[in-house]
Each structure stands twice: as structure tokens, then as C-alpha cells.
Amino acid sequence: MPEGDVTSTRYLLGVDIGGSKIAVLAREVRGERAIYADKVKTPAEEGVGAILRLLDEQIENVPGGRASLKALGVAVPGPVDHTGHVLRAGNLKGWVDIPLRKTLEDRYEVPVYVERDANCGAIGEKWYGAAKDMSDFAFLSLGTGVGAGLFLDGQLYRGAHFAAGEAGEMTFPTGGSDPPPRVSDVVGKRSIQKKAKRATGEKMSAAEALTKSQDEPRLERVTDDVVEYLSTLTVAISSLLDPEGIIFGGGTSKAGEALLKRVRERAEANAAIRARLLLAKLGSESMLYGALWGAGKMADAR
């Protein structure tokens, strides 16, 4: 590509590093036109270096490559401090105490935004999705893990230790197990997939399992456990924070309104829920759009 074209097509890159997949989206700095998008399998067991090399490849695949990159935004599955330092990312081997923002800024020589994935999901829905008109809401990321991104009084809330919303670590004594399983152990997609295959002998996604349970009795127990935990989590969030809305996003939310209806009915049977329960307008890409927003914020600050 001629040098003049490279200059005129500077781009922002959003990256969502999940436990199973890495999604990337590139958008022109000026305008809203997307110029590149891809999803690849996460080398979750291969350490930080493997993911950085994969990111190198993705950047080179964008028209203009590294030379046209203006700013980068990255969503990661775990707490991140105000300097872009990843404290831990439980679904990624070796991701403990990683100075990710500095590492990426040194590597690519552009400003970098790094944020916890559920927080990015909340940002994505706030700016582009279902929460545009909300000041107080929770975004639930339902994927390999489970996390919540929180907006309180119009501001993203990270907590004193940058771990607000780590809902996947919560336990509810609902099933008689001692100790009770964590929310991620019940609602995480790998758990749902494993239980669905055990029940039916078929391999399917978590969203497929929850959707098929409407017509497949063998999947009813799997779905009922998920509904029980999500409804209990919904009641807890509603009771503690009194948000305007609770938004369900991430890959498992593709189960759609049928799942949401059951969660809503179960939650309302146990408590007075004032919050609206909604599906993410951006579907499974809320975190990706939040990361892209962060890239734009960093570019504007330069």
C-alpha cells in the first residue's frame, strides 16, 4: 500500500482476549467504518508470549499493518489496575502480575488501553448498546468465566482492589454441595458444555444446550442449575446496588430471551426485582466494542 494511503487510513484496534477465543476489530480513526475483524482460538495454555505473537499476526493482517496502528484497546479476563497492570487472568496460564499496557506500548509504540473484560462489556453497552440511557446498571459477561461490569452514578466502578464484579467467584448454597460450587463452575460455558455432553452424548455450545433444553428433557437439569444461579446472582445485584438494568452479554447470552425469561421469573419469585433484565444489544461483542472505545479514548488523549 502506498505510504500516502497508509497515513490516510490510520486505525484503532480493539482486542477481546477471552479464555477460548480472541476477537479483534479495527476501525478507521476518522469515521465508523470497520476495516478488519477476526476471531481466533486463544492459546490459553501457552503463556503471555504466545498471545503477544498472535496479536502481532493480527495487526499485520489489518490493512496498513503496524505502521497504520493509531491506538490499541485490550479487554482481559481478570482485574486490571489503573496503570493497565493485569493482576491475574484466571483462564490464561501464566497471566499473573503482567504489566500489559507498558508491554504493548513498548512493543507497538502507540497508546494502549487495558481493562477488565466485563468492564469493557459495560462500557460497550453504555456507549453503543442497551445502556445508553442508564446511569446505574450491571453488565453480566457469560462466557468461559462469569463477571460483572458495573456503572454507578454514571461512572465505571472498579472497586478498591480493581476486582469489583468478580461474580464468578461467588458461591450460593442452593444445591446441597459442601462447599457449594462457584458461579463460574455452574454458569461458565465449559461446565455447561461438559454437562450437556454427559446428558446427551452430543457436543454443543453452551448457548445451544440452554436453547435446546426447551425441547430436550435430558438438558432440563443443566438449564435449571444455570437459571437458579443466574437468578440468585440477579437478586443479589439488584438488592445490593438497585440498578436500572442488568444486561446479559457474552457468548452464552446467545441463548436469548428464552433463558432471560426463565431467569426473570425465578428471580421475581424470590424477591422484588426493580431492575430491567435485558439482553446485550451488542451480543457477544460488547467487550470488543468497549476495548475499541478505549483505543479511541487513548488516541484522543494524544
Short mmCIF file of C-alpha atoms in Angstrom, two decimals:
data_model
loop_
_atom_site.label_atom_id
_atom_site.label_comp_id
_atom_site.label_asym_id
_atom_site.label_seq_id
_atom_site.Cartn_x
_atom_site.Cartn_y
_atom_site.Cartn_z
CA MET A 1 0.00 0.00 0.00
CA PRO A 2 1.43 3.43 -0.88
CA GLU A 3 2.66 5.49 2.05
CA GLY A 4 0.02 8.18 1.50
CA ASP A 5 -2.73 5.59 1.77
CA VAL A 6 -1.28 4.23 4.99
CA THR A 7 -1.34 7.68 6.54
CA SER A 8 -4.92 8.32 5.46
CA THR A 9 -6.19 5.01 6.85
CA ARG A 10 -4.85 5.11 10.41
CA TYR A 11 -6.92 2.76 12.52
CA LEU A 12 -7.93 1.89 16.07
CA LEU A 13 -7.79 -1.73 17.14
CA GLY A 14 -9.97 -3.36 19.79
CA VAL A 15 -8.99 -6.78 21.16
CA ASP A 16 -11.03 -9.04 23.43
CA ILE A 17 -8.85 -11.77 24.92
CA GLY A 18 -11.19 -14.49 26.13
CA GLY A 19 -10.49 -17.86 27.67
CA SER A 20 -11.48 -19.62 24.43
CA LYS A 21 -11.29 -17.03 21.64
CA ILE A 22 -9.57 -13.78 20.83
CA ALA A 23 -11.67 -11.30 18.85
CA VAL A 24 -10.23 -8.28 17.07
CA LEU A 25 -11.92 -5.33 15.38
CA ALA A 26 -10.20 -2.50 13.52
CA ARG A 27 -11.93 0.79 12.73
CA GLU A 28 -10.77 3.87 10.89
CA VAL A 29 -9.74 6.68 13.24
CA ARG A 30 -11.96 9.09 11.36
CA GLY A 31 -15.38 7.63 10.74
CA GLU A 32 -17.09 4.46 11.90
CA ARG A 33 -16.08 2.12 9.09
CA ALA A 34 -14.70 -1.22 10.24
CA ILE A 35 -11.77 -2.32 8.09
CA TYR A 36 -10.91 -5.68 9.67
CA ALA A 37 -12.43 -8.23 12.04
CA ASP A 38 -11.40 -11.74 13.05
CA LYS A 39 -11.76 -14.37 15.76
CA VAL A 40 -9.08 -16.94 16.56
CA LYS A 41 -8.61 -19.61 19.19
CA THR A 42 -6.89 -18.42 22.35
CA PRO A 43 -3.60 -20.23 23.09
CA ALA A 44 -4.64 -20.11 26.75
CA GLU A 45 -2.13 -22.71 27.96
CA GLU A 46 0.90 -21.24 26.18
CA GLY A 47 1.59 -18.14 28.24
CA VAL A 48 1.75 -14.42 27.56
CA GLY A 49 4.27 -14.67 24.73
CA ALA A 50 2.03 -16.83 22.56
CA ILE A 51 -0.82 -14.34 22.79
CA LEU A 52 1.50 -11.42 22.00
CA ARG A 53 2.76 -13.23 18.90
CA LEU A 54 -0.80 -13.91 17.82
CA LEU A 55 -1.58 -10.21 18.29
CA ASP A 56 1.43 -9.35 16.11
CA GLU A 57 -0.04 -11.52 13.35
CA GLN A 58 -3.47 -9.94 13.65
CA ILE A 59 -2.07 -6.41 13.44
CA GLU A 60 -0.16 -7.29 10.30
CA ASN A 61 -3.39 -8.65 8.78
CA VAL A 62 -5.09 -5.25 9.14
CA PRO A 63 -4.77 -3.05 6.01
CA GLY A 64 -1.76 -0.84 6.69
CA GLY A 65 -0.36 -3.20 9.31
CA ARG A 66 1.61 -1.93 12.28
CA ALA A 67 2.57 1.31 10.53
CA SER A 68 -1.07 2.48 10.46
CA LEU A 69 -2.00 1.49 14.02
CA LYS A 70 -3.04 4.63 15.93
CA ALA A 71 -4.09 3.17 19.30
CA LEU A 72 -4.93 -0.17 20.85
CA GLY A 73 -7.59 -1.24 23.37
CA VAL A 74 -7.48 -4.63 25.08
CA ALA A 75 -10.04 -6.45 27.23
CA VAL A 76 -8.63 -9.18 29.50
CA PRO A 77 -10.40 -11.74 31.73
CA GLY A 78 -9.35 -10.52 35.17
CA PRO A 79 -8.69 -7.49 37.40
CA VAL A 80 -6.61 -4.67 35.91
CA ASP A 81 -5.29 -1.71 37.91
CA HIS A 82 -5.34 1.95 36.86
CA THR A 83 -1.94 1.63 35.13
CA GLY A 84 -3.05 -1.22 32.86
CA HIS A 85 -1.31 -3.83 35.01
CA VAL A 86 -3.10 -7.21 34.87
CA LEU A 87 -3.28 -8.58 38.40
CA ARG A 88 -4.42 -12.01 37.27
CA ALA A 89 -6.36 -13.61 34.42
CA GLY A 90 -7.65 -16.91 35.72
CA ASN A 91 -8.41 -18.54 32.35
CA LEU A 92 -4.97 -17.75 30.89
CA LYS A 93 -1.90 -19.69 32.05
CA GLY A 94 0.87 -17.51 33.45
CA TRP A 95 -1.16 -14.30 33.42
CA VAL A 96 -0.33 -13.07 36.92
CA ASP A 97 1.17 -9.64 37.66
CA ILE A 98 1.60 -8.66 34.00
CA PRO A 99 2.44 -5.02 33.07
CA LEU A 100 0.41 -5.42 29.90
CA ARG A 101 -0.14 -1.78 28.99
CA LYS A 102 3.57 -0.94 29.24
CA THR A 103 4.50 -4.14 27.40
CA LEU A 104 2.18 -3.33 24.50
CA GLU A 105 3.12 0.35 24.35
CA ASP A 106 6.80 -0.59 24.16
CA ARG A 107 6.04 -3.25 21.55
CA TYR A 108 3.88 -1.17 19.19
CA GLU A 109 4.83 2.42 20.13
CA VAL A 110 1.19 3.55 20.32
CA PRO A 111 -1.06 4.46 23.28
CA VAL A 112 -2.75 1.41 24.80
CA TYR A 113 -5.89 0.98 26.90
CA VAL A 114 -6.17 -2.17 29.04
CA GLU A 115 -9.28 -3.02 31.04
CA ARG A 116 -11.02 -5.97 32.65
CA ASP A 117 -13.29 -7.67 30.09
CA ALA A 118 -16.58 -7.32 31.96
CA ASN A 119 -15.83 -3.62 32.48
CA CYS A 120 -15.23 -3.31 28.74
CA GLY A 121 -18.58 -5.02 28.20
CA ALA A 122 -20.29 -2.43 30.39
CA ILE A 123 -18.51 0.36 28.51
CA GLY A 124 -19.53 -1.12 25.16
CA GLU A 125 -23.18 -1.29 26.16
CA LYS A 126 -23.04 2.19 27.71
CA TRP A 127 -21.72 3.88 24.58
CA TYR A 128 -23.12 1.71 21.79
CA GLY A 129 -25.75 -0.61 23.22
CA ALA A 130 -28.57 -1.26 25.65
CA ALA A 131 -27.34 1.02 28.46
CA LYS A 132 -27.09 4.32 26.57
CA ASP A 133 -29.72 5.95 28.78
CA MET A 134 -28.72 4.30 32.08
CA SER A 135 -26.58 5.77 34.85
CA ASP A 136 -26.70 2.70 37.11
CA PHE A 137 -26.51 -0.77 35.60
CA ALA A 138 -24.71 -4.08 35.69
CA PHE A 139 -23.38 -5.93 32.66
CA LEU A 140 -23.03 -9.71 33.11
CA SER A 141 -20.44 -11.38 30.90
CA LEU A 142 -21.43 -15.02 30.43
CA GLY A 143 -18.61 -16.91 28.75
CA THR A 144 -15.71 -19.12 29.79
CA GLY A 145 -15.99 -17.33 33.11
CA VAL A 146 -18.62 -15.05 34.61
CA GLY A 147 -18.04 -11.43 35.50
CA ALA A 148 -19.98 -8.22 36.06
CA GLY A 149 -19.13 -4.73 34.88
CA LEU A 150 -20.75 -2.01 37.00
CA PHE A 151 -21.75 1.57 36.28
CA LEU A 152 -22.79 3.54 39.37
CA ASP A 153 -23.89 7.18 39.14
CA GLY A 154 -22.74 7.23 35.53
CA GLN A 155 -19.19 6.08 36.31
CA LEU A 156 -17.46 2.74 35.84
CA TYR A 157 -16.92 1.21 39.30
CA ARG A 158 -13.73 -0.85 39.70
CA GLY A 159 -13.55 -1.24 43.48
CA ALA A 160 -10.73 -0.63 45.96
CA HIS A 161 -8.72 -3.57 44.60
CA PHE A 162 -9.92 -3.33 40.97
CA ALA A 163 -11.92 -6.54 41.42
CA ALA A 164 -15.49 -5.23 41.71
CA GLY A 165 -17.84 -7.50 39.80
CA GLU A 166 -15.83 -10.73 40.03
CA ALA A 167 -19.16 -12.54 40.24
CA GLY A 168 -17.77 -15.86 39.04
CA GLU A 169 -16.03 -16.32 42.40
CA MET A 170 -19.28 -16.06 44.38
CA THR A 171 -20.96 -19.15 45.85
CA PHE A 172 -24.61 -19.75 46.68
CA PRO A 173 -25.69 -22.66 48.95
CA THR A 174 -28.54 -23.73 46.65
CA GLY A 175 -27.72 -27.30 45.61
CA GLY A 176 -26.66 -29.06 48.80
CA SER A 177 -22.96 -29.34 47.83
CA ASP A 178 -20.35 -28.72 50.50
CA PRO A 179 -18.62 -26.50 49.63
CA PRO A 180 -21.10 -25.07 47.12
CA PRO A 181 -19.79 -24.54 43.58
CA ARG A 182 -18.75 -21.11 42.38
CA VAL A 183 -20.96 -19.27 39.92
CA SER A 184 -18.39 -19.92 37.15
CA ASP A 185 -18.48 -23.64 37.95
CA VAL A 186 -22.19 -23.71 37.12
CA VAL A 187 -22.70 -20.91 34.60
CA GLY A 188 -19.30 -20.98 32.83
CA LYS A 189 -19.62 -22.28 29.30
CA ARG A 190 -17.20 -25.19 29.69
CA SER A 191 -19.21 -26.50 32.63
CA ILE A 192 -22.45 -26.24 30.64
CA GLN A 193 -20.88 -27.95 27.62
CA LYS A 194 -19.47 -30.77 29.73
CA LYS A 195 -22.79 -31.42 31.48
CA ALA A 196 -24.72 -31.23 28.21
CA LYS A 197 -22.46 -33.80 26.56
CA ARG A 198 -22.75 -36.07 29.59
CA ALA A 199 -26.55 -35.81 29.43
CA THR A 200 -27.00 -36.26 25.67
CA GLY A 201 -23.77 -37.65 24.27
CA GLU A 202 -23.66 -34.69 21.87
CA LYS A 203 -21.12 -31.90 21.60
CA MET A 204 -22.73 -28.44 21.59
CA SER A 205 -22.12 -24.87 22.66
CA ALA A 206 -23.41 -23.60 25.99
CA ALA A 207 -25.96 -21.39 24.25
CA GLU A 208 -27.17 -24.34 22.14
CA ALA A 209 -27.57 -26.51 25.23
CA LEU A 210 -29.66 -23.88 27.01
CA THR A 211 -31.79 -23.29 23.92
CA LYS A 212 -32.33 -26.98 23.16
CA SER A 213 -33.46 -27.68 26.71
CA GLN A 214 -36.89 -26.33 25.77
CA ASP A 215 -37.46 -29.49 23.71
CA GLU A 216 -34.88 -31.85 25.22
CA PRO A 217 -35.76 -33.17 28.71
CA ARG A 218 -32.22 -34.51 29.21
CA LEU A 219 -30.94 -30.93 29.24
CA GLU A 220 -33.51 -29.58 31.67
CA ARG A 221 -31.36 -30.17 34.76
CA VAL A 222 -28.41 -28.37 33.15
CA THR A 223 -30.54 -25.35 32.32
CA ASP A 224 -32.31 -25.35 35.67
CA ASP A 225 -28.97 -25.14 37.50
CA VAL A 226 -27.90 -22.21 35.31
CA VAL A 227 -31.23 -20.44 35.83
CA GLU A 228 -31.02 -20.99 39.60
CA TYR A 229 -27.56 -19.45 39.85
CA LEU A 230 -28.25 -16.57 37.46
CA SER A 231 -31.50 -15.68 39.20
CA THR A 232 -29.79 -15.75 42.61
CA LEU A 233 -26.99 -13.56 41.25
CA THR A 234 -29.58 -11.20 39.77
CA VAL A 235 -31.35 -10.87 43.12
CA ALA A 236 -28.02 -10.19 44.86
CA ILE A 237 -27.03 -7.46 42.39
CA SER A 238 -30.48 -5.90 42.49
CA SER A 239 -30.64 -5.93 46.28
CA LEU A 240 -27.15 -4.51 46.82
CA LEU A 241 -26.97 -1.91 44.05
CA ASP A 242 -30.55 -1.17 42.94
CA PRO A 243 -29.52 -0.70 39.28
CA GLU A 244 -31.80 0.46 36.48
CA GLY A 245 -30.89 -2.58 34.43
CA ILE A 246 -28.97 -5.85 34.43
CA ILE A 247 -27.67 -6.65 30.95
CA PHE A 248 -26.80 -10.21 29.95
CA GLY A 249 -23.98 -10.48 27.41
CA GLY A 250 -21.16 -12.79 26.34
CA GLY A 251 -21.37 -15.92 24.23
CA THR A 252 -23.80 -17.83 26.45
CA SER A 253 -26.31 -14.97 26.23
CA LYS A 254 -26.97 -16.16 22.67
CA ALA A 255 -29.48 -18.50 24.34
CA GLY A 256 -31.59 -15.36 24.14
CA GLU A 257 -34.94 -14.33 25.50
CA ALA A 258 -35.98 -17.89 26.43
CA LEU A 259 -33.18 -18.06 29.02
CA LEU A 260 -33.75 -14.49 30.18
CA LYS A 261 -37.46 -15.15 30.68
CA ARG A 262 -36.75 -18.08 32.99
CA VAL A 263 -34.16 -16.11 34.96
CA ARG A 264 -36.57 -13.21 35.32
CA GLU A 265 -39.42 -15.45 36.51
CA ARG A 266 -37.21 -17.28 39.03
CA ALA A 267 -35.72 -14.05 40.36
CA GLU A 268 -39.10 -12.35 40.72
CA ALA A 269 -40.45 -15.37 42.59
CA ASN A 270 -37.80 -14.82 45.27
CA ALA A 271 -37.61 -11.03 45.56
CA ALA A 272 -38.99 -7.76 44.27
CA ILE A 273 -36.75 -7.03 41.27
CA ARG A 274 -36.99 -3.44 40.11
CA ALA A 275 -34.15 -3.65 37.60
CA ARG A 276 -34.92 -4.37 33.97
CA LEU A 277 -33.30 -7.58 32.73
CA LEU A 278 -32.07 -7.12 29.18
CA LEU A 279 -30.01 -8.88 26.55
CA ALA A 280 -26.90 -7.04 25.41
CA LYS A 281 -27.56 -5.10 22.23
CA LEU A 282 -24.05 -5.93 21.04
CA GLY A 283 -24.48 -9.64 21.81
CA SER A 284 -21.17 -11.38 22.39
CA GLU A 285 -19.19 -8.35 21.14
CA SER A 286 -19.86 -5.90 23.99
CA MET A 287 -16.35 -6.40 25.40
CA LEU A 288 -14.78 -5.94 21.98
CA TYR A 289 -16.59 -2.64 21.42
CA GLY A 290 -15.61 -1.48 24.90
CA ALA A 291 -11.96 -2.19 24.07
CA LEU A 292 -12.34 -0.29 20.80
CA TRP A 293 -13.85 2.65 22.71
CA GLY A 294 -10.79 2.56 24.97
CA ALA A 295 -8.49 2.72 21.96
CA GLY A 296 -10.36 5.80 20.77
CA LYS A 297 -10.04 7.39 24.20
CA MET A 298 -6.28 6.87 24.16
CA ALA A 299 -5.98 8.25 20.63
CA ASP A 300 -7.93 11.37 21.59
CA ALA A 301 -5.68 11.93 24.60
CA ARG A 302 -2.58 12.17 22.41
#
